[in-house]
PDB file of C-alpha atoms in Angstrom:
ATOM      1  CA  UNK W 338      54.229   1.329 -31.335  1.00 50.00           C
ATOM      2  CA  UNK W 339      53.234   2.297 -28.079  1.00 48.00           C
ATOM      3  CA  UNK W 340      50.659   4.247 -26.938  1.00 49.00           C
ATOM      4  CA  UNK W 341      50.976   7.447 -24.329  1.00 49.00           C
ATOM      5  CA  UNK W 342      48.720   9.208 -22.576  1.00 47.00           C
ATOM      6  CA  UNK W 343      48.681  12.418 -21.390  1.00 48.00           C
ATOM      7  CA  UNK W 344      46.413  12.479 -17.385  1.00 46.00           C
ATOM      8  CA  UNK W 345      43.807  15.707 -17.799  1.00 46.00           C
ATOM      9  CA  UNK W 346      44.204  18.170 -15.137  1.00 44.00           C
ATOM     10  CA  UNK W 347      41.040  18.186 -12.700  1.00 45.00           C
ATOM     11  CA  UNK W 348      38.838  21.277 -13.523  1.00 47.00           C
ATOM     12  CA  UNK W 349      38.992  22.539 -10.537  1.00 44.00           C
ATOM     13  CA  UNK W 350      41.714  23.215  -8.213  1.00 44.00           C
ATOM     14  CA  UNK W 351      40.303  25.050  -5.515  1.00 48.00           C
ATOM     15  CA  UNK W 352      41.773  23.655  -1.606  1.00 51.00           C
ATOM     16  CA  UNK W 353      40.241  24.038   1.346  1.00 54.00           C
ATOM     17  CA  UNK W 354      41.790  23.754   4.875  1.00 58.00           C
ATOM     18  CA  UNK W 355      41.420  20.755   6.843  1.00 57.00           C
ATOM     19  CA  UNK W 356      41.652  20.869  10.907  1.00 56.00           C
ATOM     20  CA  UNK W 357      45.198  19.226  10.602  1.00 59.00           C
ATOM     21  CA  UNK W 358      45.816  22.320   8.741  1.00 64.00           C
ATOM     22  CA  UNK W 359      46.614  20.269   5.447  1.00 64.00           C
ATOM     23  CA  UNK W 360      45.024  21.523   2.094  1.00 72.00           C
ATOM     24  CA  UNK W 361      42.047  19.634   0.255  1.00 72.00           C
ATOM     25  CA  UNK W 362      40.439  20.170  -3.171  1.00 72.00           C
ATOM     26  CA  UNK W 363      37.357  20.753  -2.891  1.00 72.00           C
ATOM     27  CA  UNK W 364      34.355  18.605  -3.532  1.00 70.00           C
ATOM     28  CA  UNK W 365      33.162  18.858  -7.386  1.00 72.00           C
ATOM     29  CA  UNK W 366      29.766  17.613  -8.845  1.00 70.00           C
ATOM     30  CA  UNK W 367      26.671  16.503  -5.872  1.00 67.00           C
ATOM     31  CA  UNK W 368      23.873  19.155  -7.554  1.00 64.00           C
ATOM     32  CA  UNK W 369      22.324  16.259  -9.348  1.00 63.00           C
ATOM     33  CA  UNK W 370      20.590  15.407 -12.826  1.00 60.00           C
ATOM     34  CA  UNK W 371      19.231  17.908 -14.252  1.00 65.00           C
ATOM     35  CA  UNK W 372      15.956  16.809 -15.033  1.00 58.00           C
ATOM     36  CA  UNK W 373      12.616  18.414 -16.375  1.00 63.00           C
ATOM     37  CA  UNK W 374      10.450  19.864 -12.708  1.00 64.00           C
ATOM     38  CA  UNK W 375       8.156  16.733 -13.374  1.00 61.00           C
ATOM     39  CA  UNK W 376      10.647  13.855 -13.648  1.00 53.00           C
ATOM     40  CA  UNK W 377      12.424  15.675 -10.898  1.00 56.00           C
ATOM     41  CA  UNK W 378       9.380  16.024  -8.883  1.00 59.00           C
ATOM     42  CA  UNK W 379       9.254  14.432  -4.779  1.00 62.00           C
ATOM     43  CA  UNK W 380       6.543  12.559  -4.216  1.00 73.00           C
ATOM     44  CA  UNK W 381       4.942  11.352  -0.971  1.00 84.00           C
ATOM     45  CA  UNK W 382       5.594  12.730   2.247  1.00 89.00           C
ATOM     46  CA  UNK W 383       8.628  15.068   2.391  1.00 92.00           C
ATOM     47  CA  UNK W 384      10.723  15.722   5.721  1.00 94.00           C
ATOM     48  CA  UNK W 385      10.483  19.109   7.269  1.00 95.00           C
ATOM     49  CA  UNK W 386      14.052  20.871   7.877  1.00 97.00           C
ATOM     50  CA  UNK W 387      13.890  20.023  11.595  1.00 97.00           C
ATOM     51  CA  UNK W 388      13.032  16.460  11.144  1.00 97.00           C
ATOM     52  CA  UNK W 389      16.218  15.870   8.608  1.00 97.00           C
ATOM     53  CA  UNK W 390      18.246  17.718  10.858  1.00 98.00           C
ATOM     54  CA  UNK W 391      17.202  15.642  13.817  1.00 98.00           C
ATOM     55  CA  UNK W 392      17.844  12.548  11.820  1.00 98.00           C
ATOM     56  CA  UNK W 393      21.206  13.610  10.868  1.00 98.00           C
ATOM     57  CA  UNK W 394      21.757  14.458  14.333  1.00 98.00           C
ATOM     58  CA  UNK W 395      21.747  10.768  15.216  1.00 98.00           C
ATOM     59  CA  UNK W 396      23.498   9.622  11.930  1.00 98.00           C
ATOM     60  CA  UNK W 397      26.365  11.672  12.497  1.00 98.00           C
ATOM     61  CA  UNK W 398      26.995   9.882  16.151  1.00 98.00           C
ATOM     62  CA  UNK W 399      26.257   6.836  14.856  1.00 98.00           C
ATOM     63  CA  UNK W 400      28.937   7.058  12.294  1.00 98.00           C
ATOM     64  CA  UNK W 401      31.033   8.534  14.598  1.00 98.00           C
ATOM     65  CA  UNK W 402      30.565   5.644  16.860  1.00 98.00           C
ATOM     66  CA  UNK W 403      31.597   2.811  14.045  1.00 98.00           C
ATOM     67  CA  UNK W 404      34.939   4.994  13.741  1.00 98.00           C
ATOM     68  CA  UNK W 405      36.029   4.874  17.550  1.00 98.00           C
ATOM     69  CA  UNK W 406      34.885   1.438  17.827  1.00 98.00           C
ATOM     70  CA  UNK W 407      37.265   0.389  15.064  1.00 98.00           C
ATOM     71  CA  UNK W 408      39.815   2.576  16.526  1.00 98.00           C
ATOM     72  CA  UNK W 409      39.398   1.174  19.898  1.00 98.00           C
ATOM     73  CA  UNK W 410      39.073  -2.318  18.327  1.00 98.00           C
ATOM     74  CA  UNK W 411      42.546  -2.336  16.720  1.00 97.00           C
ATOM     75  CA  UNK W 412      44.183  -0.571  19.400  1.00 98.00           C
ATOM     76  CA  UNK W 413      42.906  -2.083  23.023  1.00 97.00           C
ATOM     77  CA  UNK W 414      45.240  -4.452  24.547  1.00 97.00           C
ATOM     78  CA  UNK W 415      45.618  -6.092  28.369  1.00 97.00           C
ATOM     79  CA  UNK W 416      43.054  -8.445  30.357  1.00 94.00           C
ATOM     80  CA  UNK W 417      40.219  -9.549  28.549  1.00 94.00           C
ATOM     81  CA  UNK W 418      41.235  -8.382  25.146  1.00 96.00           C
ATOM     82  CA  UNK W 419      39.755 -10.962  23.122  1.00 96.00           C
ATOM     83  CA  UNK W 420      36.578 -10.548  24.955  1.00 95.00           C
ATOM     84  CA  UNK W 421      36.504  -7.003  24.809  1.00 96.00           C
ATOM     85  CA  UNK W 422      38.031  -6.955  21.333  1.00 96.00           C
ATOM     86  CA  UNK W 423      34.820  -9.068  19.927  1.00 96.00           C
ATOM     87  CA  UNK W 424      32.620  -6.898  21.652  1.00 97.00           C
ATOM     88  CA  UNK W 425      33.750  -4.233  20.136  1.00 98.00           C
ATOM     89  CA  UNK W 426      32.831  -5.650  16.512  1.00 98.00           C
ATOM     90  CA  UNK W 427      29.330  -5.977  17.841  1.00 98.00           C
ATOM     91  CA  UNK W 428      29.096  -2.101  18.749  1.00 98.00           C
ATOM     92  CA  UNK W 429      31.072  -1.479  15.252  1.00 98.00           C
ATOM     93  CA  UNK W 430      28.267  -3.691  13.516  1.00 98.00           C
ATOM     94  CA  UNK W 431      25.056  -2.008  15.302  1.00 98.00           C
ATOM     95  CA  UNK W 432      26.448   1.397  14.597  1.00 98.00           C
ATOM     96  CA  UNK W 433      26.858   0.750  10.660  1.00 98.00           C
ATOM     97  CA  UNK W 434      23.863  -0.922  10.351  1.00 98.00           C
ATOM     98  CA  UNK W 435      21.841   1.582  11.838  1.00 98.00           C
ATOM     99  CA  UNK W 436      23.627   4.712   9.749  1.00 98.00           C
ATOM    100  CA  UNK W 437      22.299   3.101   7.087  1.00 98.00           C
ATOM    101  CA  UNK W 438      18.945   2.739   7.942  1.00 98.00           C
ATOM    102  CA  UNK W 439      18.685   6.363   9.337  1.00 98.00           C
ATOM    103  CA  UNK W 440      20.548   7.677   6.027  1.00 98.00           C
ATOM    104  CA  UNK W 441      18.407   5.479   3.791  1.00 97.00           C
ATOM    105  CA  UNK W 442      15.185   6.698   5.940  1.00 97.00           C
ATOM    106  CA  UNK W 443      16.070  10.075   5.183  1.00 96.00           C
ATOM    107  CA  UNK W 444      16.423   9.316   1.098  1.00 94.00           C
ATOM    108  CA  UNK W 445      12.858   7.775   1.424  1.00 94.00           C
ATOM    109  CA  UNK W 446      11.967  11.104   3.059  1.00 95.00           C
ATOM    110  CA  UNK W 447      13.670  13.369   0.728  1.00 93.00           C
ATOM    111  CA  UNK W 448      15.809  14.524   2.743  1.00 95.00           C
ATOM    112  CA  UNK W 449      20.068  14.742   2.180  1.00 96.00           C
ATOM    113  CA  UNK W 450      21.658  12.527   4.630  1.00 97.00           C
ATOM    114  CA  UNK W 451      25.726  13.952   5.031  1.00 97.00           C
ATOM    115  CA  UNK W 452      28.680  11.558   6.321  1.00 97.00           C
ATOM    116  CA  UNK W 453      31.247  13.041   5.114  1.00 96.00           C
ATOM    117  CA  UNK W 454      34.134  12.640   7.447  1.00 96.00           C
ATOM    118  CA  UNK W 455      34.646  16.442   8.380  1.00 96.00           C
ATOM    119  CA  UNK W 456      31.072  17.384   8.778  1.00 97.00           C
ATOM    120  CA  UNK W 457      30.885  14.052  10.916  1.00 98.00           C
ATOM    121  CA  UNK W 458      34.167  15.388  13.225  1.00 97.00           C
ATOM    122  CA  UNK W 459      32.735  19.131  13.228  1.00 97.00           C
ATOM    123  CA  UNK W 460      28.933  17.617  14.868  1.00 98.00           C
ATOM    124  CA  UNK W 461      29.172  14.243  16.758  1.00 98.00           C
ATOM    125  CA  UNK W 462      28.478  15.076  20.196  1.00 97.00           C
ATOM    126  CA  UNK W 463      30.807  12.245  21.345  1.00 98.00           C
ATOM    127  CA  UNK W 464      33.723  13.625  22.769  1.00 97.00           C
ATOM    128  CA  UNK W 465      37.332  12.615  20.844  1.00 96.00           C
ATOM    129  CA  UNK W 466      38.830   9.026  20.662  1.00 97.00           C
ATOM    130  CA  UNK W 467      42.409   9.211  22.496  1.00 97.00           C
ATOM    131  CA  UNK W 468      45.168   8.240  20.109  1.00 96.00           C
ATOM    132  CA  UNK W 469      47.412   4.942  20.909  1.00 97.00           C
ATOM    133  CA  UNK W 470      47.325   1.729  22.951  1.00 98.00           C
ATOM    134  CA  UNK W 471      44.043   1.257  25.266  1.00 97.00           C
ATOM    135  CA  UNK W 472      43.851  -0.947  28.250  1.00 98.00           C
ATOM    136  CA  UNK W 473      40.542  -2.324  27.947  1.00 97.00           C
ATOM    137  CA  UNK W 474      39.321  -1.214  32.019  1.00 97.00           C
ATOM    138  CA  UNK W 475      40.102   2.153  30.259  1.00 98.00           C
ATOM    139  CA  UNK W 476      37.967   1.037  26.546  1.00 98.00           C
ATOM    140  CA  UNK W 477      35.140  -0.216  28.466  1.00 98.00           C
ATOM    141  CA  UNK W 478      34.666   3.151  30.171  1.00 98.00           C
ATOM    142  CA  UNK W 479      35.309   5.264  26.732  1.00 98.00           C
ATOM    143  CA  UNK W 480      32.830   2.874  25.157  1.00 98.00           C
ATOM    144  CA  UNK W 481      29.963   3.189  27.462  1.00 98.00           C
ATOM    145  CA  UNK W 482      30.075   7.327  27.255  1.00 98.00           C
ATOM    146  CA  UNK W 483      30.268   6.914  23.736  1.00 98.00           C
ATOM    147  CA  UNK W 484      27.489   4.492  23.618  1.00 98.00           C
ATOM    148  CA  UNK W 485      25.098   6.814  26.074  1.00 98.00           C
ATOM    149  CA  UNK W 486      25.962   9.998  24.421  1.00 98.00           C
ATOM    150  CA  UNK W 487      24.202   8.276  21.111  1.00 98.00           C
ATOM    151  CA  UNK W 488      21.218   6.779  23.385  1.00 98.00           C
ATOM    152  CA  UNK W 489      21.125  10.868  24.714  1.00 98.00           C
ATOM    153  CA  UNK W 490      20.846  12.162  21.014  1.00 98.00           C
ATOM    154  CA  UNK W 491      18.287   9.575  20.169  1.00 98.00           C
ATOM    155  CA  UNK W 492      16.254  10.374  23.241  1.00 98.00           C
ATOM    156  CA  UNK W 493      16.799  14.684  22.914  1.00 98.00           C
ATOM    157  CA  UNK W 494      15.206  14.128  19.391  1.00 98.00           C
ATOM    158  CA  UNK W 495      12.715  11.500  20.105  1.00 98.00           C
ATOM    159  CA  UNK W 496       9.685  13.686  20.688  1.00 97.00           C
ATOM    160  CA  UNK W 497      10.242  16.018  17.988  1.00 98.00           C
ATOM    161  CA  UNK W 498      10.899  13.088  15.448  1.00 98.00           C
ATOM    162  CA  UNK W 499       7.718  11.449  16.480  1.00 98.00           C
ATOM    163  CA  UNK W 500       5.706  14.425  16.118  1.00 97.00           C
ATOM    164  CA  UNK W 501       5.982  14.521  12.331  1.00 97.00           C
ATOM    165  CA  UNK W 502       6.862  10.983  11.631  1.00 97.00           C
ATOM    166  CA  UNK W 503       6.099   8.132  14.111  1.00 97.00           C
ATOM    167  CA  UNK W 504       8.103   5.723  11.485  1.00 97.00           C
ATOM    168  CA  UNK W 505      11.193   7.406  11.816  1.00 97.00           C
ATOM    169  CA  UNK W 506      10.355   7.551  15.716  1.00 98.00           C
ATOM    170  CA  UNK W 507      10.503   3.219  15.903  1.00 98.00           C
ATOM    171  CA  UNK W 508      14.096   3.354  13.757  1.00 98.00           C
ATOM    172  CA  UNK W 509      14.871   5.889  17.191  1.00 98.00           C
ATOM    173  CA  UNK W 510      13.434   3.185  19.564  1.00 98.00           C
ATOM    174  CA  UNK W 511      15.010   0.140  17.762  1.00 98.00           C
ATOM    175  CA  UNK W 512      18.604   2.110  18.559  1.00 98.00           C
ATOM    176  CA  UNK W 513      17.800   3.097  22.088  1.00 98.00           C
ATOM    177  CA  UNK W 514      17.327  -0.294  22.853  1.00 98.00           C
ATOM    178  CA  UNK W 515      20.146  -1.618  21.013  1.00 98.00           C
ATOM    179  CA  UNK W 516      22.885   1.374  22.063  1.00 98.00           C
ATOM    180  CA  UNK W 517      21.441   1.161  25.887  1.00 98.00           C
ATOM    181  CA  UNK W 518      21.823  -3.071  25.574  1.00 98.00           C
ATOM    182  CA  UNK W 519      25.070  -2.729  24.434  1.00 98.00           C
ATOM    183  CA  UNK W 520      26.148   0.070  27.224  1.00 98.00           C
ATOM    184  CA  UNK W 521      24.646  -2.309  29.813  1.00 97.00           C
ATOM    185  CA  UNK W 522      26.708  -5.430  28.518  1.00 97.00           C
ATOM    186  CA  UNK W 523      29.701  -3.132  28.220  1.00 97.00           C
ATOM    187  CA  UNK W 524      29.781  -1.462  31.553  1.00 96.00           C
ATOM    188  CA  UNK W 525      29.542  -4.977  33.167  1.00 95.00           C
ATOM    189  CA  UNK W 526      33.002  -5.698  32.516  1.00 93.00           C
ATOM    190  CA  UNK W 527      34.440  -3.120  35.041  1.00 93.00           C
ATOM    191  CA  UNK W 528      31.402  -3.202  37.244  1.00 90.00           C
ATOM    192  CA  UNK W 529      31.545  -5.207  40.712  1.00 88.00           C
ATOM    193  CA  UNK W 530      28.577  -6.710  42.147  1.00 89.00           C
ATOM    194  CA  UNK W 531      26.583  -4.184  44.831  1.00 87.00           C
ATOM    195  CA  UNK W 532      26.624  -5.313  48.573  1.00 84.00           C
TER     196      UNK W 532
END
């Protein structure tokens, strides 16, 4: 005898528009446990709305920086690719690593880091990855905006981040001087030496 099953159809069916114009169901669940106002209680020092927003300021271009570095990474081609195609992990690598500590700073904080890939799209301030084979002369150059408009975030933030929490301030300096290190060793390659 063999078994069938019959699939459930999802509760809700609601779509939203995406900016390809293509329809999505909407997100279901995210309000959380619902717990008793003691076990569901914060404790310890809770982020203000401007610090969480500054934070997820920088998360969102640091998540939008792993993406184009990946997409530069599988599409660069011509002199120097291997080169430029390693160096390009090393950006990809930095950039995850530091999402997560800025999105697992903001849990300890209480506040609701958001990567979701259209929120991420609709507030990076880096500008849009171009579609298609790269020459890497051309990479380098998209890669060093890309990695200063992240140091810029970092640094328009900075001051108001330290104001209210001084910890959160040294995960801001520990990315300036990675991002800015990085933009340094990337620029090099199309750089020639100042007479």
């Amino acid at each position: 005898m063999v078994a069938t099953t019959t699939a459930k159809k999802p509760a809700s069916t609601k779509t939203g528009a995406t900016a390809s114009g293509s329809k999505r169901r909407a997100a279901r669940g995210g309000a959380g446990a619902e717990l008793t106002n003691e076990q569901n209680a914060e404790q310890g020092f809770t982020a203000s709305e401007s610090l969480s927003e500054n934070l997820q300021k920088v998360l969102v271009d640091l998540i939008e920086l792993s993406l184009q570095g990946k997409q530069a990474h599988w599409n660069v081609v011509g002199r120097n690719f291997r080169d430029t195609h390693l160096q390009l992990d090393e950006i990809i690598e930095s950039a995850r690593e530091f999402a997560d500590t800025v999105a697992e700073r903001m849990r300890s904080l209480h506040a609701l880091p958001d990567g979701r890939s259209d929120l991420v799209a609709q507030t990076t301030t880096l500008p849009e990855f171009p579609q298609g084979e790269i020459a890497t002369t051309e990479v380098v150059d998209l890669m060093t905006e890309r990695l200063d408009a992240v140091a810029t975030t970092c640094r328009d933030v900075h001051d108001d981040v330290d104001e209210e929490d001084p910890t959160s301030a040294d995960i801001l300096h520990a990315i300036l001087e990675r991002v800015e290190q990085l933009s340094w060793m990337v620029s090099a390659e199309n750089r020639t030496p100042k007479r």
